[in-house]
PDB file of C-alpha atoms in Angstrom:
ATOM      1  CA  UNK I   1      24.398  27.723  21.208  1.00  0.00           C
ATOM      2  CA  UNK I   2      26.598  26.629  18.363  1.00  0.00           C
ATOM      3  CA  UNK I   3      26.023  23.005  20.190  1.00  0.00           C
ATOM      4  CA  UNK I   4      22.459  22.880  19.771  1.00  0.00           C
ATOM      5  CA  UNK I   5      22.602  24.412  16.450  1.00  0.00           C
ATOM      6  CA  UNK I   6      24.747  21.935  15.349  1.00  0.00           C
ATOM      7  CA  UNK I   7      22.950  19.125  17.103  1.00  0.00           C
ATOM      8  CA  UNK I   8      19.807  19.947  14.781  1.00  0.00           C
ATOM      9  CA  UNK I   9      21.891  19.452  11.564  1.00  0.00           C
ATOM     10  CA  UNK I  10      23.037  16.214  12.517  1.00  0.00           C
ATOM     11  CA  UNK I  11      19.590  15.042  13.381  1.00  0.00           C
ATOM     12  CA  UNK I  12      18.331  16.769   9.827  1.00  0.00           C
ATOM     13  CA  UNK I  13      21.423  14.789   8.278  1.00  0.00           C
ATOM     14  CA  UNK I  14      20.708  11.356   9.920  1.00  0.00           C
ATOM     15  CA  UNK I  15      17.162  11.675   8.954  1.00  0.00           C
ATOM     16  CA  UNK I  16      18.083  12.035   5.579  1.00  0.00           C
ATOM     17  CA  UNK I  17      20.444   9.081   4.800  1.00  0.00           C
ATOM     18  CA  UNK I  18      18.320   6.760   7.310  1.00  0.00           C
ATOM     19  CA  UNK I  19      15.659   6.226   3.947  1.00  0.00           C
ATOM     20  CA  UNK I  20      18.120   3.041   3.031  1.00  0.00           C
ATOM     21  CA  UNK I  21      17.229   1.466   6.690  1.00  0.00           C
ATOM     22  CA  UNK I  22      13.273   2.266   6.261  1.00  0.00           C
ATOM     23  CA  UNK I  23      12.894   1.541   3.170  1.00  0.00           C
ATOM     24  CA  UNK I  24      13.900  -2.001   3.498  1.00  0.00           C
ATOM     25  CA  UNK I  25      11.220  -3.124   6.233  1.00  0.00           C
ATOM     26  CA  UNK I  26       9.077  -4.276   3.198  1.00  0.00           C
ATOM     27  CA  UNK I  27       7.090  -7.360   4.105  1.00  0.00           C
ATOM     28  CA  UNK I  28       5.907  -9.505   1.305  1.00  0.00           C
ATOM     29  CA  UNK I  29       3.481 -11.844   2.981  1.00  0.00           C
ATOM     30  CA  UNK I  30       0.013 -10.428   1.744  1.00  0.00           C
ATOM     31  CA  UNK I  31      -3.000  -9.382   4.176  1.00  0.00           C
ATOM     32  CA  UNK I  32      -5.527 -11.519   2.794  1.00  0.00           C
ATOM     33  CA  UNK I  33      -3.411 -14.931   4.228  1.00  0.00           C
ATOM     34  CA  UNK I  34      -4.939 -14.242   7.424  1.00  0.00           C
ATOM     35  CA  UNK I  35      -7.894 -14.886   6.309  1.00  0.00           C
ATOM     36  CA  UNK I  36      -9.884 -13.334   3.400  1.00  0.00           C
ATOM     37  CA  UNK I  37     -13.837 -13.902   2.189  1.00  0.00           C
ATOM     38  CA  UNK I  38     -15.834 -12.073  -0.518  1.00  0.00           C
ATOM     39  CA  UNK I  39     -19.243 -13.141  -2.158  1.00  0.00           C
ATOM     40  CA  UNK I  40     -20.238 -10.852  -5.411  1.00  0.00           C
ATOM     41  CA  UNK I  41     -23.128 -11.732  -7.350  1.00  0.00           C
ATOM     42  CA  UNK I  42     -21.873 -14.303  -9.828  1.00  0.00           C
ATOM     43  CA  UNK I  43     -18.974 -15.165  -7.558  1.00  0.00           C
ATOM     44  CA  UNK I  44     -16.763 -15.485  -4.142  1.00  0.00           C
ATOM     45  CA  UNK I  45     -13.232 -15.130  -3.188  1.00  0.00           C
ATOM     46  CA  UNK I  46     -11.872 -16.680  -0.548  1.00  0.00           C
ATOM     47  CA  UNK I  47      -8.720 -17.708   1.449  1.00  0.00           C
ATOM     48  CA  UNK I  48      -7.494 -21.848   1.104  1.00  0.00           C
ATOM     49  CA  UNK I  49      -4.241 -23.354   2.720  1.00  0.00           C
ATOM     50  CA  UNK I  50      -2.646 -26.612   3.320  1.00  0.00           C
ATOM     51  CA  UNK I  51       0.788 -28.069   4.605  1.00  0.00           C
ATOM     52  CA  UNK I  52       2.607 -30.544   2.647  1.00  0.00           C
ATOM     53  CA  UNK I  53       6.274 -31.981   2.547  1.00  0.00           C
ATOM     54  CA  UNK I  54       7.253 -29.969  -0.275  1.00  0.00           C
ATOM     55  CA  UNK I  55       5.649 -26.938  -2.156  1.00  0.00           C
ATOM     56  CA  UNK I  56       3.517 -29.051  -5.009  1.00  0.00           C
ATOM     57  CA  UNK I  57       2.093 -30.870  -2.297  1.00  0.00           C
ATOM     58  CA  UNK I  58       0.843 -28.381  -0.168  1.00  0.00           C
ATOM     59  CA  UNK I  59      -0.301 -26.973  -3.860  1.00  0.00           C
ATOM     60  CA  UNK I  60      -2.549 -29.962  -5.050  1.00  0.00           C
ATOM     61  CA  UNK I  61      -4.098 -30.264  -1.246  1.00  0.00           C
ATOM     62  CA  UNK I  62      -4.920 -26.573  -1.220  1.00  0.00           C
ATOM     63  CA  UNK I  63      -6.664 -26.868  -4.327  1.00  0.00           C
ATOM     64  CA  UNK I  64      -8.155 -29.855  -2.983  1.00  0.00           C
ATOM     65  CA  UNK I  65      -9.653 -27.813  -0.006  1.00  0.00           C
ATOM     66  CA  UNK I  66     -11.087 -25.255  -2.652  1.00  0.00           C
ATOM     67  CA  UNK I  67     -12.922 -27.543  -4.788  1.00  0.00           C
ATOM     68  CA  UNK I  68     -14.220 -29.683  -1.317  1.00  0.00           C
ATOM     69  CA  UNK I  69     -16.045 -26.595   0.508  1.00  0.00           C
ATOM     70  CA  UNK I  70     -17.939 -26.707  -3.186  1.00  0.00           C
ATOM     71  CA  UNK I  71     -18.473 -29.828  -3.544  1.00  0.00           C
ATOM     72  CA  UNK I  72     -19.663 -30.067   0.174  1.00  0.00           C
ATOM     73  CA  UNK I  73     -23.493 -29.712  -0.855  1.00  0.00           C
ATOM     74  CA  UNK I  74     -23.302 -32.804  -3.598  1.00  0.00           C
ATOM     75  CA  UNK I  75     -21.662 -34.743  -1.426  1.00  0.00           C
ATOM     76  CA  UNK I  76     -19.407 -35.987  -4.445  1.00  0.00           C
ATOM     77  CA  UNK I  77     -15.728 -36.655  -5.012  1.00  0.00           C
ATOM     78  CA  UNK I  78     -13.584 -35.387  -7.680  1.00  0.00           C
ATOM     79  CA  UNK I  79      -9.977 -35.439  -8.712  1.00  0.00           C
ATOM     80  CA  UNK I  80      -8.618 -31.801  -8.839  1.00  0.00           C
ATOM     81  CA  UNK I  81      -5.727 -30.470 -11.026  1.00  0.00           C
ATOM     82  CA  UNK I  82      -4.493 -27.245 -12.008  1.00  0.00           C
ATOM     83  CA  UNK I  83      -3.270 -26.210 -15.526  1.00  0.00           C
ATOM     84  CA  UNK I  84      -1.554 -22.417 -14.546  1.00  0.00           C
ATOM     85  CA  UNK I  85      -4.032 -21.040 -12.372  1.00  0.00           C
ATOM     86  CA  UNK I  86      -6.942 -22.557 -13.186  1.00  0.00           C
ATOM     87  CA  UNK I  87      -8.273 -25.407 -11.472  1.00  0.00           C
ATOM     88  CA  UNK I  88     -10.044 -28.322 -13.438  1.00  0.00           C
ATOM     89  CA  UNK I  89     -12.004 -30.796 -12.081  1.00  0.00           C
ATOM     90  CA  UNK I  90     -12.629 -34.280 -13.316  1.00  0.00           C
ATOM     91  CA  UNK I  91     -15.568 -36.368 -11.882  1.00  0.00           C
ATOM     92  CA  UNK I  92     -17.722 -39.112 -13.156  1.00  0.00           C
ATOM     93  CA  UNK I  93     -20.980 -37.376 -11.319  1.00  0.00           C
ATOM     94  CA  UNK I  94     -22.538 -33.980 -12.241  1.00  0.00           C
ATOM     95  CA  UNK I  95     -20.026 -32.137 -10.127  1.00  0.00           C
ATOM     96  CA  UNK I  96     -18.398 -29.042 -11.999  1.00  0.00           C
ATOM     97  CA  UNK I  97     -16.948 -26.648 -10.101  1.00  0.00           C
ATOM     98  CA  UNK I  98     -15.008 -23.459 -12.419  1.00  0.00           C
ATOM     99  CA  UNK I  99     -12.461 -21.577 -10.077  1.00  0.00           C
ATOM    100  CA  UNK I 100      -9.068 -20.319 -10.617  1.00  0.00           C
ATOM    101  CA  UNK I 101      -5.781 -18.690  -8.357  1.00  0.00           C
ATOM    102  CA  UNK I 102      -5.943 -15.161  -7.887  1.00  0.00           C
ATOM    103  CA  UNK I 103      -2.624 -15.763  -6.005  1.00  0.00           C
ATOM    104  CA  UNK I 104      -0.312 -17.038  -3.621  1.00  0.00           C
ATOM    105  CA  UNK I 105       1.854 -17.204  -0.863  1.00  0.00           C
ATOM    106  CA  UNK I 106       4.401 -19.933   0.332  1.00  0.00           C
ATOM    107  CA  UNK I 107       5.896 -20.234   4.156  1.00  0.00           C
ATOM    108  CA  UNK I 108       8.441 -22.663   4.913  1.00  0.00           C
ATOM    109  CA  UNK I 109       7.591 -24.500   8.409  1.00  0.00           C
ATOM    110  CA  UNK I 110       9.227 -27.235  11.014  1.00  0.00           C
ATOM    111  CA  UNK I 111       7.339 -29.991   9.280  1.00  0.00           C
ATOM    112  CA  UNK I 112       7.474 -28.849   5.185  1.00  0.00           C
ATOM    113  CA  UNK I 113       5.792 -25.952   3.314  1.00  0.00           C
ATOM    114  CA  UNK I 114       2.461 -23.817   4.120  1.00  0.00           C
ATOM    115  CA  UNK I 115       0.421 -22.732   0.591  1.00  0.00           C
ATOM    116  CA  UNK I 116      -2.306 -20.283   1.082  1.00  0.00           C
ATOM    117  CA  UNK I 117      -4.375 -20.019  -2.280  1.00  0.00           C
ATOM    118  CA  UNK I 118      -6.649 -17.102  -3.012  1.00  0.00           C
ATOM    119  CA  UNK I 119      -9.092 -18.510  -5.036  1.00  0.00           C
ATOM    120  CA  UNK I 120     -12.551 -17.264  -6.912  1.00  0.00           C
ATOM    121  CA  UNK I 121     -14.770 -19.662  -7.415  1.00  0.00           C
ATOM    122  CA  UNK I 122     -18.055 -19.252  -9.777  1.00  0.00           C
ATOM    123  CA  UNK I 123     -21.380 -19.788  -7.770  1.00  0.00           C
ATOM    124  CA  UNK I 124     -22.106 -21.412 -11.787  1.00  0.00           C
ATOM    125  CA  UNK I 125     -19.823 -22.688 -14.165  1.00  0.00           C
ATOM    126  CA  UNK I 126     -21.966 -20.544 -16.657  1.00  0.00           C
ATOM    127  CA  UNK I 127     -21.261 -17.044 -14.753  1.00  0.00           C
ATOM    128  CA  UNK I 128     -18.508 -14.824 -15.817  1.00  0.00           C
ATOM    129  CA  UNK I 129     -15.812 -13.710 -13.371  1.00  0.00           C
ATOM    130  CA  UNK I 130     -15.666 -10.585 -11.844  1.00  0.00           C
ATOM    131  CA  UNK I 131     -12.800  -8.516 -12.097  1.00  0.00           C
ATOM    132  CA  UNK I 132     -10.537  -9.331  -9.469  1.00  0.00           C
ATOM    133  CA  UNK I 133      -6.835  -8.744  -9.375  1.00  0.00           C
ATOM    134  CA  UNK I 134      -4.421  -9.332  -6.368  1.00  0.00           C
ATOM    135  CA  UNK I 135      -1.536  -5.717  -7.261  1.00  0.00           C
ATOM    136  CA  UNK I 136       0.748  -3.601  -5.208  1.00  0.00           C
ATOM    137  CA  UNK I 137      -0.200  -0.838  -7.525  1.00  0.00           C
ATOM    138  CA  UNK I 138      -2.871   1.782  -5.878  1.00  0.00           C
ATOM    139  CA  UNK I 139      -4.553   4.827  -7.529  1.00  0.00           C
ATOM    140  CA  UNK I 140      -3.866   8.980  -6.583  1.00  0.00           C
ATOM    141  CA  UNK I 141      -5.003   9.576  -3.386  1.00  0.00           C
ATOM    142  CA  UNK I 142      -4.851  13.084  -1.343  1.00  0.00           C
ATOM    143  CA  UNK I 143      -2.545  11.117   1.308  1.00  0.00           C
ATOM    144  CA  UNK I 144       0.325  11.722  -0.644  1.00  0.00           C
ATOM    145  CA  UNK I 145       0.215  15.672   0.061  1.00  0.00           C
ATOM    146  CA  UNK I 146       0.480  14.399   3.689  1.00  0.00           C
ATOM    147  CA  UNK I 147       4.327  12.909   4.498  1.00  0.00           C
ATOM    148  CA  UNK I 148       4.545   9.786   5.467  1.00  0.00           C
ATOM    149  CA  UNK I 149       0.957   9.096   5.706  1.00  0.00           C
ATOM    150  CA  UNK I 150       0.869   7.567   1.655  1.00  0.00           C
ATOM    151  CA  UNK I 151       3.585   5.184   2.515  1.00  0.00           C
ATOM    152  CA  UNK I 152       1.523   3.851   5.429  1.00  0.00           C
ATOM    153  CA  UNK I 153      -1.565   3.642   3.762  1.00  0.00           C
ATOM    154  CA  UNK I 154       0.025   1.344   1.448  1.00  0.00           C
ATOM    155  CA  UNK I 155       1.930  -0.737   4.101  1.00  0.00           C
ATOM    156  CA  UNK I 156       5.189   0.871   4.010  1.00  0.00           C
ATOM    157  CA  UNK I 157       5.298   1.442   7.761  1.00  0.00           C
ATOM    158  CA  UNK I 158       9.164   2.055   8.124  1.00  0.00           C
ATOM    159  CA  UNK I 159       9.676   4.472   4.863  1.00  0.00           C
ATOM    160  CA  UNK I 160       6.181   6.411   5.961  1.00  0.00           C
ATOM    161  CA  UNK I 161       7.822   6.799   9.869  1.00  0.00           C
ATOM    162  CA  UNK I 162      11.234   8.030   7.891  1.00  0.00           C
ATOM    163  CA  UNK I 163       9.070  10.963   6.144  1.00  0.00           C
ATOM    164  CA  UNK I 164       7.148  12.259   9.024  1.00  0.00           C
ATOM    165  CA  UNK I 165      10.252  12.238  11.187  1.00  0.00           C
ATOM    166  CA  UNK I 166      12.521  13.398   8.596  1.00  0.00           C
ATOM    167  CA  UNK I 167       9.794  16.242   7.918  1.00  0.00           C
ATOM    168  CA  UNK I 168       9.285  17.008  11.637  1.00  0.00           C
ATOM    169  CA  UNK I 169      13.062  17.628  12.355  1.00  0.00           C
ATOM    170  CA  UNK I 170      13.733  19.498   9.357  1.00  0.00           C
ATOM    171  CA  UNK I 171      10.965  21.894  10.615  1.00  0.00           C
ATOM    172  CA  UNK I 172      12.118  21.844  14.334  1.00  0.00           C
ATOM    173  CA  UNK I 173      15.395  22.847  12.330  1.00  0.00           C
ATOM    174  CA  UNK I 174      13.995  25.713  11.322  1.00  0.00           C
ATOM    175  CA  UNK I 175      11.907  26.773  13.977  1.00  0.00           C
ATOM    176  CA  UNK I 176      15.503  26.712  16.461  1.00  0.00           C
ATOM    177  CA  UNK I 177      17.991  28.477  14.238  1.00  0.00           C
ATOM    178  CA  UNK I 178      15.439  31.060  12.933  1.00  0.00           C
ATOM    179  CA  UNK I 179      14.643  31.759  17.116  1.00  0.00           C
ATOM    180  CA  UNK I 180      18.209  32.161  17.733  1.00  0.00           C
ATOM    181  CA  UNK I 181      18.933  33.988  14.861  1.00  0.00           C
ATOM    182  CA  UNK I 182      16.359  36.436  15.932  1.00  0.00           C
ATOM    183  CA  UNK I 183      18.055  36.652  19.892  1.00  0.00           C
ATOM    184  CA  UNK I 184      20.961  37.366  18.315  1.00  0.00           C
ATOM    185  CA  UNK I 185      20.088  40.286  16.196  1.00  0.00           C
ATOM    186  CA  UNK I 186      18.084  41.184  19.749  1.00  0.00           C
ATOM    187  CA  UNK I 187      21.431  40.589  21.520  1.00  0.00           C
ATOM    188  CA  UNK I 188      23.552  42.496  19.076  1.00  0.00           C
ATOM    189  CA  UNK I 189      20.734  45.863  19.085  1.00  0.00           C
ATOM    190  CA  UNK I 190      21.282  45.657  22.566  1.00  0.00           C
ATOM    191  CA  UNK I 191      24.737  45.588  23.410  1.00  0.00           C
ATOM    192  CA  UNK I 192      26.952  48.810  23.053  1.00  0.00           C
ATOM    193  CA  UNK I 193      30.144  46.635  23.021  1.00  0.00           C
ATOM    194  CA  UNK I 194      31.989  46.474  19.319  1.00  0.00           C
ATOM    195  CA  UNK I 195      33.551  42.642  20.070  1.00  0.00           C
ATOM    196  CA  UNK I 196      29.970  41.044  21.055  1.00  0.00           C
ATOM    197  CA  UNK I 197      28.136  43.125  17.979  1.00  0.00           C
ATOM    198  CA  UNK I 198      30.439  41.234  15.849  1.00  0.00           C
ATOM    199  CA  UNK I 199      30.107  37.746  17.799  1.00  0.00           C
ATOM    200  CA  UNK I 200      25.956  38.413  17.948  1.00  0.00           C
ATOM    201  CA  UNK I 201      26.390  38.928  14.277  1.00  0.00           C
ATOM    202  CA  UNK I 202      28.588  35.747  13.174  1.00  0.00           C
ATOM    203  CA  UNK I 203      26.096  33.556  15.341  1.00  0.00           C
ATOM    204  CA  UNK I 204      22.631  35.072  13.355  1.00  0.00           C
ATOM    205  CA  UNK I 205      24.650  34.952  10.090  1.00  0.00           C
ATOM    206  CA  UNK I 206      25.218  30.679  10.768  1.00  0.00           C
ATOM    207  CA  UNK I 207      21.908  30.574  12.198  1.00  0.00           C
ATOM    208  CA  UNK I 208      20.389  31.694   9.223  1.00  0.00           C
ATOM    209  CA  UNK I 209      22.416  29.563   7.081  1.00  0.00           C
ATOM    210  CA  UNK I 210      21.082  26.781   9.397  1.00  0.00           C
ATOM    211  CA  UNK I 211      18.058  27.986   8.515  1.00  0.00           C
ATOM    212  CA  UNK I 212      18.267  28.208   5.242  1.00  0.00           C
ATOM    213  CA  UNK I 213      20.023  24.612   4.826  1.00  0.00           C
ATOM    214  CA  UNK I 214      16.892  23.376   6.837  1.00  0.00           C
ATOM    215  CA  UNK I 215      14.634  24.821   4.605  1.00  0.00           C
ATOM    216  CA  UNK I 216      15.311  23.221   1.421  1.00  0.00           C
ATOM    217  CA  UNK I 217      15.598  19.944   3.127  1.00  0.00           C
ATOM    218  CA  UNK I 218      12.358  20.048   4.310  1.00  0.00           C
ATOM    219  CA  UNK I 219      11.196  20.897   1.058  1.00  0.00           C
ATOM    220  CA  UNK I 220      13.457  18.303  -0.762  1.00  0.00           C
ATOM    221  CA  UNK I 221      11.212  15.690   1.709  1.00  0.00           C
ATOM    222  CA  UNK I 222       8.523  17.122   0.899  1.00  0.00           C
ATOM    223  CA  UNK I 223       8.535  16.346  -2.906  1.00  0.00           C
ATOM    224  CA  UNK I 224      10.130  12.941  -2.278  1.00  0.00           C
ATOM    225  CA  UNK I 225       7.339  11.805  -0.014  1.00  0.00           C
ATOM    226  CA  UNK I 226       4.998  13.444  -2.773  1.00  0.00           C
ATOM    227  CA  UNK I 227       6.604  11.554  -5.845  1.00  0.00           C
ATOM    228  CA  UNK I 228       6.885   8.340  -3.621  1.00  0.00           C
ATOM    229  CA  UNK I 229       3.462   8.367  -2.338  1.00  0.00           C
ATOM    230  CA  UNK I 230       2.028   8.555  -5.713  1.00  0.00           C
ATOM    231  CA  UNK I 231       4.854   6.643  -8.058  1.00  0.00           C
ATOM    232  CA  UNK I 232       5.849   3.882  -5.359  1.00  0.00           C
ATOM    233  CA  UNK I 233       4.249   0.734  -5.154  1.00  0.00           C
ATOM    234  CA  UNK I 234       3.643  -0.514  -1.903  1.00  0.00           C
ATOM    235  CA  UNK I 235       1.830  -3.950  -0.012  1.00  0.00           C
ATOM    236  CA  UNK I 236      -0.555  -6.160  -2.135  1.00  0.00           C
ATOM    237  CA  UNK I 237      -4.290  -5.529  -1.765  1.00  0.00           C
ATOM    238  CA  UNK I 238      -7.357  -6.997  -3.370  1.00  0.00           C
ATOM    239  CA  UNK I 239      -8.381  -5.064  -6.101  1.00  0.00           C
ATOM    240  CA  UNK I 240     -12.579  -5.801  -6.825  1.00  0.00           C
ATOM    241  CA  UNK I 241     -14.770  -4.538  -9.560  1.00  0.00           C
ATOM    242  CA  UNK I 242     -17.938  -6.063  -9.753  1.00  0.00           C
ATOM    243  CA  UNK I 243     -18.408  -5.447 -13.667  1.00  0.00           C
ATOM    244  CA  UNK I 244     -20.598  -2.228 -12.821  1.00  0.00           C
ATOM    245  CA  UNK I 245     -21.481  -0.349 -15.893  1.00  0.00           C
ATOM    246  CA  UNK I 246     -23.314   3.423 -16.920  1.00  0.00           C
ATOM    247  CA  UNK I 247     -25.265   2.892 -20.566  1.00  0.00           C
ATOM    248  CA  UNK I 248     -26.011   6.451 -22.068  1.00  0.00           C
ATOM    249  CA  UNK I 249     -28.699   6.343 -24.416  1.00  0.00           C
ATOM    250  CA  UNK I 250     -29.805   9.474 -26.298  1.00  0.00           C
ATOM    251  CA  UNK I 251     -33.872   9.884 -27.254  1.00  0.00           C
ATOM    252  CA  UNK I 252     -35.983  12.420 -29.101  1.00  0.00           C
ATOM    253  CA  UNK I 253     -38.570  13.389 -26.178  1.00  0.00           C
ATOM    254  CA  UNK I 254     -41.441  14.482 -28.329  1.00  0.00           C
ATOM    255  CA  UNK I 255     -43.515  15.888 -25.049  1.00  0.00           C
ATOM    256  CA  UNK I 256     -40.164  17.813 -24.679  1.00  0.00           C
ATOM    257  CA  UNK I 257     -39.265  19.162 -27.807  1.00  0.00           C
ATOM    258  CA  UNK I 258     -35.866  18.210 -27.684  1.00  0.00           C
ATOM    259  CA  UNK I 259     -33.288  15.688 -27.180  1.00  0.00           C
ATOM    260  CA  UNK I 260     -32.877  13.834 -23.634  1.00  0.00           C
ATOM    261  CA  UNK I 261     -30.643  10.973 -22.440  1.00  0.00           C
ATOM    262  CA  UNK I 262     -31.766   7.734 -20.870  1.00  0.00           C
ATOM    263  CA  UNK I 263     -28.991   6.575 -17.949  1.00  0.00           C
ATOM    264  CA  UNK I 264     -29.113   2.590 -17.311  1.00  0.00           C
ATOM    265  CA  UNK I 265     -26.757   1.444 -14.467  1.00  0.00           C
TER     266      UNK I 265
END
């Protein structure tokens, strides 16, 4: 008994110093370089790449790529160059094309470098941009009330596995040394002899404290995974917001006899 008692606390313990091993299965490569494509109304986002012998080149024939799937209606040629992340083009035909680098992502490869490019492009020069932002920052969600599930949500697959296991056997903890603890006390109403009262009694007394210990880790998890799942940041995503907008405009109705508000989306 004092075997399997103890064999729980060692899992419990392991399960608690194993966050250092989870927590470092962080990938950076982003989602959206396997392939990525979003038309709005005033614009699109999609996914460019292109291998060069060093990291610049890959770069300028990336951008290349960009500006040539826009330029494939013209027909037309233009030189391409980027000043930060925005790409100008220079042609001596009517060829404008206004897109920019929402971000990206480098691989080294046998034969040089791989650069995929998340670009927006305007459908017109003359649109505006919608609001799009590459972040590994994500918003309150109920997930984080569920362990582990947060951290998976936002691609944290090893630290989200730690919680729900860590969770699990600090609960199976619990569950064992509270059922021995009460076979004990079953064994010690039961017995008439004075030496196994006392040895029923010393076992519910450390299952209890098993208990007990098992109890606050699981709720020590518990408010970890909370306070990581809403603080931490996790994978990059595509953030969208497609400049929607609610106008509230107040009006005397004078068929009403009052005041009423006009709603314009």
């Amino acid at each position: 008994m004092r075997f399997v008692i103890m064999k729980y606390l060692v899992i419990c313990i392991v399960c608690t110093l194993s966050p250092l091993l989870a927590m470092g299965q962080s990938a950076d490569r982003p989602e959206w370089v396997n392939g990525y494509f979003k038309e709005m109304s005033n614009s699109y986002v999609e996914v460019v790449s292109a291998t060069g012998h060093n990291v610049q080149q890959a770069r300028n024939m990336a951008v290349q790529e960009a500006v040539r799937r826009r330029s494939l209606a013209t027909g037309e040629e233009a030189n391409v160059a980027t000043s930060g992340n925005e790409i100008n083009v220079v042609s001596n035909h009517n060829l404008i094309v206004k897109s920019r680098i929402l971000d990206e992502y480098v691989a080294q490869v046998s034969d040089g470098y791989v650069v995929y490019l998340l670009v927006q492009t305007a459908k017109n020069p003359s649109f505006q941009y919608e609001q799009v932002r590459v972040t590994n920052e994500y918003g309150f969600s109920p997930c984080a009330f569920v362990p582990g599930l947060m951290q998976i949500k936002k691609g944290s697959v090893g630290k989200g596995a730690f919680f729900i296991g860590a969770e699990i056997a600090f609960v199976g903890g619990i569950v064992v040394a509270e059922c021995m603890r009460s076979s004990n006390i079953s064994k010690m109403n039961s017995t008439h002899s004075v030496a196994n009262k006392k040895s029923y009694a010393d076992n519910a007394d450390m299952c209890a404290n098993v208990r007990n210990v098992a109890i606050a880790g699981a709720a020590a998890i518990y408010l970890w995974n909370v306070i990581d799942g809403i603080a931490a940041k996790g994978k990059k995503h595509i953030d969208i917001s497609e400049n929607k907008s609610l106008d509230i405009m107040p009006y005397v109705a004078l068929d009403g006899g009052g005041l009423a508000l006009s709603f314009s989306f």
